[in-house]
CSV table of C-alpha atoms in Angstrom, one decimal:
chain,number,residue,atom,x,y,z
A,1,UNK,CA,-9.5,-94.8,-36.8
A,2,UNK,CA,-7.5,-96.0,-33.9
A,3,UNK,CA,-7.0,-94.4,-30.8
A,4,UNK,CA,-8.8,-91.5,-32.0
A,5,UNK,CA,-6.1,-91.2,-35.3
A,6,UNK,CA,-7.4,-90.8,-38.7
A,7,UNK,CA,-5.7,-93.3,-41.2
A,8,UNK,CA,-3.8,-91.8,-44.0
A,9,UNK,CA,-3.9,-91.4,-47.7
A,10,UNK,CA,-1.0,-90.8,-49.8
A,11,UNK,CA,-0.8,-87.9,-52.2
A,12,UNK,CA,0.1,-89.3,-56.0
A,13,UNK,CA,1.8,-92.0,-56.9
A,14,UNK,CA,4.9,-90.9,-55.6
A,15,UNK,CA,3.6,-87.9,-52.9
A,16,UNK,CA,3.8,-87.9,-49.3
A,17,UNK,CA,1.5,-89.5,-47.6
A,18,UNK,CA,-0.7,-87.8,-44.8
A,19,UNK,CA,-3.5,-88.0,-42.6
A,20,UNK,CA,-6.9,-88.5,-44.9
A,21,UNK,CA,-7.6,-85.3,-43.3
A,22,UNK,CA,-6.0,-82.2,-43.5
A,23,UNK,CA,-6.3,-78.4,-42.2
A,24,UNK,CA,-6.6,-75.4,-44.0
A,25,UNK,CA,-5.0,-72.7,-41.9
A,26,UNK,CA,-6.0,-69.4,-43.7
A,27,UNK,CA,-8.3,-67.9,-41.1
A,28,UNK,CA,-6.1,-68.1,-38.7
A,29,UNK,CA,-4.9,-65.1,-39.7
A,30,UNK,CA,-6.5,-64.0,-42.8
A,31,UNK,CA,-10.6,-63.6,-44.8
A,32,UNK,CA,-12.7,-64.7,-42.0
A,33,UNK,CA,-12.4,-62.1,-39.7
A,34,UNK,CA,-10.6,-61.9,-36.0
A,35,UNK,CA,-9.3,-64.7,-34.7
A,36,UNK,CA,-7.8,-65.7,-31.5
A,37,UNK,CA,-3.7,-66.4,-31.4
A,38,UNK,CA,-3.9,-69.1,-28.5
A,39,UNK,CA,-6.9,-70.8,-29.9
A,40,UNK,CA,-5.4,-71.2,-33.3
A,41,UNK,CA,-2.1,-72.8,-31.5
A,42,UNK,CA,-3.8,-75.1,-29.9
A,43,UNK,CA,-6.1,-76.2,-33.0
A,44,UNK,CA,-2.7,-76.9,-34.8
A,45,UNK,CA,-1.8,-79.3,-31.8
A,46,UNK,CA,-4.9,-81.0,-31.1
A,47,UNK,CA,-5.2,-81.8,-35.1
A,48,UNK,CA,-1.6,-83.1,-35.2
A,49,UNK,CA,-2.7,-85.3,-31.8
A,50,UNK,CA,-5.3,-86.6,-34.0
A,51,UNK,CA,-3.3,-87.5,-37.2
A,52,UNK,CA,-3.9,-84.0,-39.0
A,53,UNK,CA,-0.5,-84.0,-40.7
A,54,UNK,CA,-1.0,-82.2,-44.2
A,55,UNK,CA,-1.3,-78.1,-43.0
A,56,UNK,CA,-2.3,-76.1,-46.0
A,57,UNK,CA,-1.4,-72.0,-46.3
A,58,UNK,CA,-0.1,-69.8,-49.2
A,59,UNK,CA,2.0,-66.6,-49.1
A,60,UNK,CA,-1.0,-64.4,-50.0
A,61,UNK,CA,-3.0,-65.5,-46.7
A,62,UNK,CA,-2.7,-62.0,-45.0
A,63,UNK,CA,0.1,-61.0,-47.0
A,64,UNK,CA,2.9,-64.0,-45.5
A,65,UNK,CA,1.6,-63.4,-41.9
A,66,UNK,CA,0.0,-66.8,-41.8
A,67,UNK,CA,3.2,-68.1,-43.1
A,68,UNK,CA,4.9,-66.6,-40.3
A,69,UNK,CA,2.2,-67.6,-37.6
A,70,UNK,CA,2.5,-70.9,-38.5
A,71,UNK,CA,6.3,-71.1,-38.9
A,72,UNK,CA,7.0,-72.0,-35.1
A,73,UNK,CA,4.5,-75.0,-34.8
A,74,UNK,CA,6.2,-76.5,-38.0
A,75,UNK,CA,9.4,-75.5,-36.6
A,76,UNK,CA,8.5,-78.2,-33.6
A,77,UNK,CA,7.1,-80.7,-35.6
A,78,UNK,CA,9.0,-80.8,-38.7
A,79,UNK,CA,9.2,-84.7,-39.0
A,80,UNK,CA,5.3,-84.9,-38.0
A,81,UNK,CA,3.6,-82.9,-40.6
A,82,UNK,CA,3.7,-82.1,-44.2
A,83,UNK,CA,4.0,-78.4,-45.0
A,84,UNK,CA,2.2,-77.0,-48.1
A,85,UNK,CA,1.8,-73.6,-49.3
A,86,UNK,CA,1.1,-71.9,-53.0
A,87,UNK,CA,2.7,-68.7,-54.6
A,88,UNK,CA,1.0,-67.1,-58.0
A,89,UNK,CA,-1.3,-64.0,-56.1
A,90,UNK,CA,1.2,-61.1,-56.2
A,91,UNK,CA,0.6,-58.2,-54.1
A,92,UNK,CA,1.2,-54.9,-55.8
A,93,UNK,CA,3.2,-52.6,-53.5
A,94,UNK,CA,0.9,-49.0,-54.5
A,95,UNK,CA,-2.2,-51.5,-53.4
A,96,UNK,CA,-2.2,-53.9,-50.7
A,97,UNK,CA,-5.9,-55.1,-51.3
A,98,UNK,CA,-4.7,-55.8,-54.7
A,99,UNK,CA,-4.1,-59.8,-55.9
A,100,UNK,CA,-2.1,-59.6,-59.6
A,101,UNK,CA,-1.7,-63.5,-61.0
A,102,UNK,CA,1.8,-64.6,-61.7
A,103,UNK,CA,3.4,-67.8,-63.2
A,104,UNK,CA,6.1,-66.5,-64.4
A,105,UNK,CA,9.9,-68.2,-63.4
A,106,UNK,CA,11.4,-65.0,-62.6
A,107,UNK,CA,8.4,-64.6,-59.8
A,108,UNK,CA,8.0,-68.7,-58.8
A,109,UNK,CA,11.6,-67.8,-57.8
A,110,UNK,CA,11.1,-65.1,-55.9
A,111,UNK,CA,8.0,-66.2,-54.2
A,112,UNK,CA,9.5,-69.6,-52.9
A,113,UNK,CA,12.3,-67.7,-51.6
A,114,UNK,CA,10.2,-65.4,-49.3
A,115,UNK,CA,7.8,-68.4,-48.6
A,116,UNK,CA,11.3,-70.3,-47.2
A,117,UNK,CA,12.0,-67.3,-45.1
A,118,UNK,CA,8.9,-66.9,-43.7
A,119,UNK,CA,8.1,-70.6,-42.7
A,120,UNK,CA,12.1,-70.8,-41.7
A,121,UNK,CA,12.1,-73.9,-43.2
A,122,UNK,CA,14.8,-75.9,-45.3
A,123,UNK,CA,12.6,-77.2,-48.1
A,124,UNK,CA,8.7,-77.1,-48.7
A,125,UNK,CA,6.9,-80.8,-48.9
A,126,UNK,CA,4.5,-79.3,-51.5
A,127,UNK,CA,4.3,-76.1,-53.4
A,128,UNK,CA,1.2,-75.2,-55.1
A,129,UNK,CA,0.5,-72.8,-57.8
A,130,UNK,CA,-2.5,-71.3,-56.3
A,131,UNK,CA,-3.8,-70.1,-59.6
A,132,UNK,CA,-3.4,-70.3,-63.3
A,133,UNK,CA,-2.3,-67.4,-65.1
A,134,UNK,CA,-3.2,-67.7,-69.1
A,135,UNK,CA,-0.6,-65.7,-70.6
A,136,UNK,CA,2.6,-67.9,-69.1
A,137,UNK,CA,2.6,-71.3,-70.8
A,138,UNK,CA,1.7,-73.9,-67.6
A,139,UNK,CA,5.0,-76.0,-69.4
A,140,UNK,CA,7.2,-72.9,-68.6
A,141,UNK,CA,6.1,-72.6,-64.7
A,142,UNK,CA,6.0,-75.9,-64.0
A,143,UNK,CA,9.6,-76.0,-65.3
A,144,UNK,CA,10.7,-73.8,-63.0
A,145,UNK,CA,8.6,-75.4,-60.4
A,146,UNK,CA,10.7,-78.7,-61.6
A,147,UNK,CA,14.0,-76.8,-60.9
A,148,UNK,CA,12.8,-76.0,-57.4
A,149,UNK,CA,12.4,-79.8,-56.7
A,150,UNK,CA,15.8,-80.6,-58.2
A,151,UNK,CA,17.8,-77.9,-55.8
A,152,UNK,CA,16.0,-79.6,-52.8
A,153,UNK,CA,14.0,-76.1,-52.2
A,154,UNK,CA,10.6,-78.1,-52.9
A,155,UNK,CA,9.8,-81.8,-52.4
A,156,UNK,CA,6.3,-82.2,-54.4
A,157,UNK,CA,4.3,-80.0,-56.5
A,158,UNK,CA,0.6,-79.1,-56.4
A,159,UNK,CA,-1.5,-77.1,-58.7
A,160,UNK,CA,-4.5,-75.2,-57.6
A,161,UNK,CA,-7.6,-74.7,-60.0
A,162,UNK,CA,-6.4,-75.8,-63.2
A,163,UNK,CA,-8.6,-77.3,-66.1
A,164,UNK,CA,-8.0,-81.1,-66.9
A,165,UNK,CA,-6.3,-80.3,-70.4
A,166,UNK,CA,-3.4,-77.9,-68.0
A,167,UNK,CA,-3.3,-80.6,-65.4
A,168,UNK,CA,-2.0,-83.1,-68.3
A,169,UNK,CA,0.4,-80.1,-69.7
A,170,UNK,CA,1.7,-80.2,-65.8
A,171,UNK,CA,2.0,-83.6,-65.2
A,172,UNK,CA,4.2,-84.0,-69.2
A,173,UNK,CA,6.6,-81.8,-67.2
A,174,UNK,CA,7.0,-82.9,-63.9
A,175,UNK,CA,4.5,-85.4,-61.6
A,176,UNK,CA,1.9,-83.7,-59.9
A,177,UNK,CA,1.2,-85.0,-56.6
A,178,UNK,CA,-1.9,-83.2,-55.6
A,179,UNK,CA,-4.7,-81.2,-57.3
A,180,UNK,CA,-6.6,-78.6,-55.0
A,181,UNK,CA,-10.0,-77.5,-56.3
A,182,UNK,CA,-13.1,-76.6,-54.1
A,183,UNK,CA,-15.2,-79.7,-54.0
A,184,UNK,CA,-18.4,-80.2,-51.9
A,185,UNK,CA,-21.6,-80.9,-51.7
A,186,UNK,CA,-22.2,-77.0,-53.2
A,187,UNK,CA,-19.3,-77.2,-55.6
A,188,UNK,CA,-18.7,-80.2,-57.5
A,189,UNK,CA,-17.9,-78.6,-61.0
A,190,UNK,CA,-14.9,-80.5,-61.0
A,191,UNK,CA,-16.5,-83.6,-61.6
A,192,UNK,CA,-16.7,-83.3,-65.3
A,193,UNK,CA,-13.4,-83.6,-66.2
A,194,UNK,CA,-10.3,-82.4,-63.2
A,195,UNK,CA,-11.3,-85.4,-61.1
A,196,UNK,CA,-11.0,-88.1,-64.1
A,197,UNK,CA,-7.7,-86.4,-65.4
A,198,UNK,CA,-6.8,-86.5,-61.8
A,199,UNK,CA,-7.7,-90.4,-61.5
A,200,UNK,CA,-6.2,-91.2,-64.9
A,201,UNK,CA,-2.9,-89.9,-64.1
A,202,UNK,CA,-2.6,-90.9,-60.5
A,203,UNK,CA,-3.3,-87.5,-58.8
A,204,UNK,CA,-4.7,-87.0,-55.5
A,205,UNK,CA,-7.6,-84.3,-55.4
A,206,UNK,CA,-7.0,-81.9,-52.2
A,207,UNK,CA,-10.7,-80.5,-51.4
A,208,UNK,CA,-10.7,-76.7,-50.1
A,209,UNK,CA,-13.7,-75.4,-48.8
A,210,UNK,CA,-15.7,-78.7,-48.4
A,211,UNK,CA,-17.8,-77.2,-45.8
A,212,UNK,CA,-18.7,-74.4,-48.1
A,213,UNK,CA,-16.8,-72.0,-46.2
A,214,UNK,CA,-19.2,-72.6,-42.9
A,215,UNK,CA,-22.3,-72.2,-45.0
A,216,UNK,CA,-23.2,-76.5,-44.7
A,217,UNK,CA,-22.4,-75.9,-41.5
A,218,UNK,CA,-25.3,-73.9,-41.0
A,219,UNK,CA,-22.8,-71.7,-39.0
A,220,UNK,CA,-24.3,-68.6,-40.4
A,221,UNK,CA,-27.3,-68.4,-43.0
A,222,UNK,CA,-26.2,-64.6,-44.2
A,223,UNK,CA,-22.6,-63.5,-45.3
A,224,UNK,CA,-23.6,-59.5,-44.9
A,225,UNK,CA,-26.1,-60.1,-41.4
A,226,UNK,CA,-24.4,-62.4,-39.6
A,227,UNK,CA,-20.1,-62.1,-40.6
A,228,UNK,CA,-18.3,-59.6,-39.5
A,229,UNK,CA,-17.3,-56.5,-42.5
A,230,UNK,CA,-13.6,-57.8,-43.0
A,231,UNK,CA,-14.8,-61.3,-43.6
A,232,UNK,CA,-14.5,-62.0,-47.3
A,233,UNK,CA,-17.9,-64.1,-47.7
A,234,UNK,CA,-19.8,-61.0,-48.0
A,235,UNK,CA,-18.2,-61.0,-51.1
A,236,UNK,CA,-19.1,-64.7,-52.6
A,237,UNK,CA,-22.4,-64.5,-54.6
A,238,UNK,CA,-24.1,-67.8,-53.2
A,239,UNK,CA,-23.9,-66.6,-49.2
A,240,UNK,CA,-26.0,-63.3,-49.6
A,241,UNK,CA,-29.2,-62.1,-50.2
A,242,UNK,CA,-32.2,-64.2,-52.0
A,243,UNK,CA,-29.0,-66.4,-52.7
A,244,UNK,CA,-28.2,-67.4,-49.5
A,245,UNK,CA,-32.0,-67.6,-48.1
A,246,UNK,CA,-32.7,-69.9,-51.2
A,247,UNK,CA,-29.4,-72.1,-50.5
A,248,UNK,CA,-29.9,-72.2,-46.7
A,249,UNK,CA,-33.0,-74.3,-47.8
A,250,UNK,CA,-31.0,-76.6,-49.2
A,251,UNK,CA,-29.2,-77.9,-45.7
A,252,UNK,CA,-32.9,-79.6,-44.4
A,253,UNK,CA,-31.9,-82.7,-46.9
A,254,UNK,CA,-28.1,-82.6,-45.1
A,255,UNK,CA,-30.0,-82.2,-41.5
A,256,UNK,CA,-32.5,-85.5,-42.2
A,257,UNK,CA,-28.9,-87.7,-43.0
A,258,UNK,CA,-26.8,-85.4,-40.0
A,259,UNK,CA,-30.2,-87.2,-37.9
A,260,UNK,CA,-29.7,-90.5,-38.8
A,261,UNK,CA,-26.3,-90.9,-37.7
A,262,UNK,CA,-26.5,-88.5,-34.6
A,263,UNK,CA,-23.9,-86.1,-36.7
A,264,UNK,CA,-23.6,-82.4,-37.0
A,265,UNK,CA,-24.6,-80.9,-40.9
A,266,UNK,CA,-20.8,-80.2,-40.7
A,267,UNK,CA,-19.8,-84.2,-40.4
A,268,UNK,CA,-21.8,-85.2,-43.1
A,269,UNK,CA,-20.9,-82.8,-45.4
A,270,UNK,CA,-17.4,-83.8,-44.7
A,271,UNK,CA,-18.3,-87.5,-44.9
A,272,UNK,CA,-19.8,-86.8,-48.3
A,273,UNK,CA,-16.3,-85.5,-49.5
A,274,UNK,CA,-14.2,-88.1,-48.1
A,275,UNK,CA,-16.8,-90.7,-49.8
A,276,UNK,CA,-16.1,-89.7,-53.0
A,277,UNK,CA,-12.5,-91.1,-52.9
A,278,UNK,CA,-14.3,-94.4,-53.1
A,279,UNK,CA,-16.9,-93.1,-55.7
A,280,UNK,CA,-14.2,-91.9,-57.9
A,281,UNK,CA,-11.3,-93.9,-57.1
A,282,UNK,CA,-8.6,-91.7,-56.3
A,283,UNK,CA,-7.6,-90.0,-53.0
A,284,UNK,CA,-9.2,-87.4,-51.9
A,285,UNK,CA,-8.5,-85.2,-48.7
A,286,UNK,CA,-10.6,-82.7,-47.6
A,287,UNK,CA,-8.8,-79.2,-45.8
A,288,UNK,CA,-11.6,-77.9,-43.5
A,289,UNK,CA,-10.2,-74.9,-41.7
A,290,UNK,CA,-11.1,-74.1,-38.1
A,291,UNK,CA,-10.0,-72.2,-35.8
A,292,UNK,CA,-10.9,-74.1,-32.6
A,293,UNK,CA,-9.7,-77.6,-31.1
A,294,UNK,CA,-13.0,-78.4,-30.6
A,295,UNK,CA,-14.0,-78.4,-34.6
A,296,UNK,CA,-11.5,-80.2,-35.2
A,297,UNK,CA,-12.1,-83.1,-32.9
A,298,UNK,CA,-15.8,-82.6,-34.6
A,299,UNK,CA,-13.9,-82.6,-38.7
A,300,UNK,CA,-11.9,-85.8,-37.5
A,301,UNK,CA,-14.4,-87.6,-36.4
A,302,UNK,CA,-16.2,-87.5,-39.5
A,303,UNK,CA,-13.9,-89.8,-41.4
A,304,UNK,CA,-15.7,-92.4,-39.6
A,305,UNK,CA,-19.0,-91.9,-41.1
A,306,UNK,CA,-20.0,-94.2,-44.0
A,307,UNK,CA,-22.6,-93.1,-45.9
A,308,UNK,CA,-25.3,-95.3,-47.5
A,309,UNK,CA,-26.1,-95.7,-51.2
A,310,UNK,CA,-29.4,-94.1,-50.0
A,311,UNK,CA,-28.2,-91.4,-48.2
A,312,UNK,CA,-26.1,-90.7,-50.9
A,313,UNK,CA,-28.8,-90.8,-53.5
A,314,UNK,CA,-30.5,-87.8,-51.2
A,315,UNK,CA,-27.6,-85.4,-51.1
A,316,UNK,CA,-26.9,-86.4,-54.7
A,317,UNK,CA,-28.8,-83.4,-56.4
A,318,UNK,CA,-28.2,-80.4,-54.3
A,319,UNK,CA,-25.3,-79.1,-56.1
A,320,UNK,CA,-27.3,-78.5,-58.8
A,321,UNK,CA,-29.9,-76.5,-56.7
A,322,UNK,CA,-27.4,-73.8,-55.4
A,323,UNK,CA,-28.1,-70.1,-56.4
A,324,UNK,CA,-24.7,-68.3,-57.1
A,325,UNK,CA,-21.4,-69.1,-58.1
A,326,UNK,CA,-18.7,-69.9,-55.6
A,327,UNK,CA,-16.7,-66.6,-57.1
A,328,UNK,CA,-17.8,-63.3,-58.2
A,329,UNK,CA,-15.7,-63.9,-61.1
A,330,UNK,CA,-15.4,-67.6,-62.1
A,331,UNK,CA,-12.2,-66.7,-64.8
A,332,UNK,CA,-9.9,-67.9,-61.9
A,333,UNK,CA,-11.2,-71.1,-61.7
A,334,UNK,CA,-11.0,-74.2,-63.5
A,335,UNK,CA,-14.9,-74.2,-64.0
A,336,UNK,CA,-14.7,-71.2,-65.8
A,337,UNK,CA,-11.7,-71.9,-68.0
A,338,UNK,CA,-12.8,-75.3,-69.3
C-alpha cells in the first residue's frame, strides 16, 4: 500500500481493474438488520479514500432500495469507482418475501432496465447473474447478457455461483470478467473445480462473504441470541445452535495467527482470502461489507498482512471442520450443482 491505498487487481483479461479490495454494500440497506443512513455514506467515502473502487449490490438487496441508496455516491464518483450489481432473484408481486430465479432474456432485459433507473446511471461496469437458473440454457442468458454489452447498457459481465462446466458454457459466449462465489476460510467448496476453470480461462474470482458473514469475526457467536429477528443469519444452518457453538471453536486457531501479527480474527481471515490469489494464481478480491468507516480502515489494512507457509498450514484444515452448510438449501449454489 501507499499512502494508505490498497493496490489494484484487474478483473479478467480484459475487465476493469479495481482496488484488490472491494465492498459489498447489501446491509446497508438489506439482511443484517438496521442500519444507520449517515454511517453507511460515510463508509462508501472513507473506502473510496482508501482505494475501495469495485462497490458490489444487486436489485434484490431490499427489493432495489440499496440500488437507490447507493445511486447518489456513484452519481459523485462516477469516474472513481466501478459499479456492479446482479439481476436473476425476481420478486413475485402477491409475495414480497418471495425470491423466484430467472435467466430468461425477456427478464435480463427487464431487470437491467430497472437496475439503470434506479442507480441513474448510463451504463453498468459489470452485471452479474446472481444465480443460475437450470431450466434456461446459461448460452441463451449470457446471449442476452452479450446484447447488453453491445448496446453500451453493460460494460463487463459476471456470473454468480455457477459450476465450472457453466462457467466454460459462459465464457464460449461472451468473456466473463469475474466469478463471484463465497470463498473463506469456512467456505472453500469452490476449490475443486470454479477456481481452476476460473484460472484456466483468465477469470478473476470475486469472494462474497469472506468473513463468514461476521462469524470469523467473532462478531457474534449465535445467529438467534445475539442478531436481531430480521437479520437473515438466523436462517443459515452453520451460525445456530450446537452448530455455531461447535464452529465458534473453530476461531482459537484464527486468534493464535490474529496474535502473532497483532491483527484482529477479522484481518486474517481476510489476509487468508487475498493469499489465495498467489496460491491459486488468479485474482482474487474479496467484498467484505461493513457498515462503518472504521471496519473498513480495519478490511483495508489487511491487504498488508502476508501470511507464512506455517501460518497457513494452521488455518489450512478448518474448512473441513465446520458444522452446517452455508445455505439451508445448497441447490442454489455451485457446490450443490456440481
Amino acid at each position: 500500500m501507499t499512502d494508505g491505498r490498497i493496490t489494484t487487481a484487474r478483473l479478467g483479461d480484459n475487465g476493469p481493474e479495481v482496488g484488490v479490495q472491494g465492498l459489498g454494500c447489501m446491509a446497508m440497506s438489506f439482511a443484517y438488520g438496521p442500519s444507520d443512513a449517515d454511517a453507511s455514506r460515510a463508509t462508501l467515502e472513507r473506502a473510496l479514500e482508501l482505494g475501495v473502487t469495485l462497490y458490489d449490490t444487486a436489485d434484490a438487496y431490499g427489493a432495489g432500495e440499496n440500488e437507490r441508496f447507493l445511486s447518489p455516491f456513484f452519481k459523485a464518483h462516477r469516474d472513481e469507482v466501478v459499479i456492479a450489481t446482479k439481476f436473476a432473484l425476481s420478486i413475485p408481486p402477491d409475495d414480497p418475501t418471495r425470491r423466484v430465479i430467472r435467466n430468461d432474456p425477456p427478464y435480463i432485459r427487464q431487470a437491467v432496465e430497472a437496475s439503470l433507473k434506479r442507480l441513474d446511471v448510463d451504463a453498468i461496469d459489470l452485471y452479474y447473474m446472481h444465480r443460475r437458473d437450470v431450466n434456461v440454457p446459461i448460452e441463451e442468458s449470457v446471449g442476452t447478457m452479450a446484447d447488453l454489452v453491445r448496446e453500451g447498457k453493460v460494460k463487463h459481465l459476471g456470473l454468480s455461483e455457477v459450476t465450472a462446466d457453466e462457467l466454460r458454457a459462459a465464457h464460449a459466449v461472451h468473456p466473463i470478467a469475474a466469478v463471484q462465489s463465497e470463498w473463506s476460510l469456512f467456505s472453500r467448496d469452490i476449490e475443486t473445480h470454479v477456481v481452476p476453470a476460473a484460472r484456466e480461462l483468465g477469470v478473476a474470482l470475486v469472494a462474497y462473504s469472506p468473513l463468514g458473514r461476521g462469524f470469523l469475526t467473532g462478531s457474534f457467536t449465535d445467529a438467534e441470541q445475539d442478531l436481531s429477528a430480521g437479520d437473515f443469519r438466523r436462517q443459515q444452518p452453520r451460525f445456530t445452535g450446537d452448530n455455531a457453538t461447535a464452529n465458534a471453536t473453530l476461531l482459537e486457531l484464527i486468534r493464535s495467527v490474529a496474535k502473532a501479527h497483532d491483527a484482529t480474527l477479522g484481518q486474517i481471515a481476510l489476509a487468508w482470502t487475498q493469499q489465495q490469489a498467489t496460491i491459486h494464481g488468479l485474482p482474487v478480491v474479496p467484498i467484505p461489507g461493513t457498515r462503518k468507516p472504521s471496519r473498513v480502515e480495519e478490511n483495508t489494512a489487511a491487504t498488508g498482512i502476508v501470511l507464512t507457509d506455517e501460518q497457513l498450514d494452521l488455518l489450512d484444515g478448518i474448512a473441513a471442520q465446520v458444522a452446517g452448510n452455508r445455505y439451508a438449501d445448497m441447490a442454489f449454489t455451485s457446490a450443490g450443482r456440481e
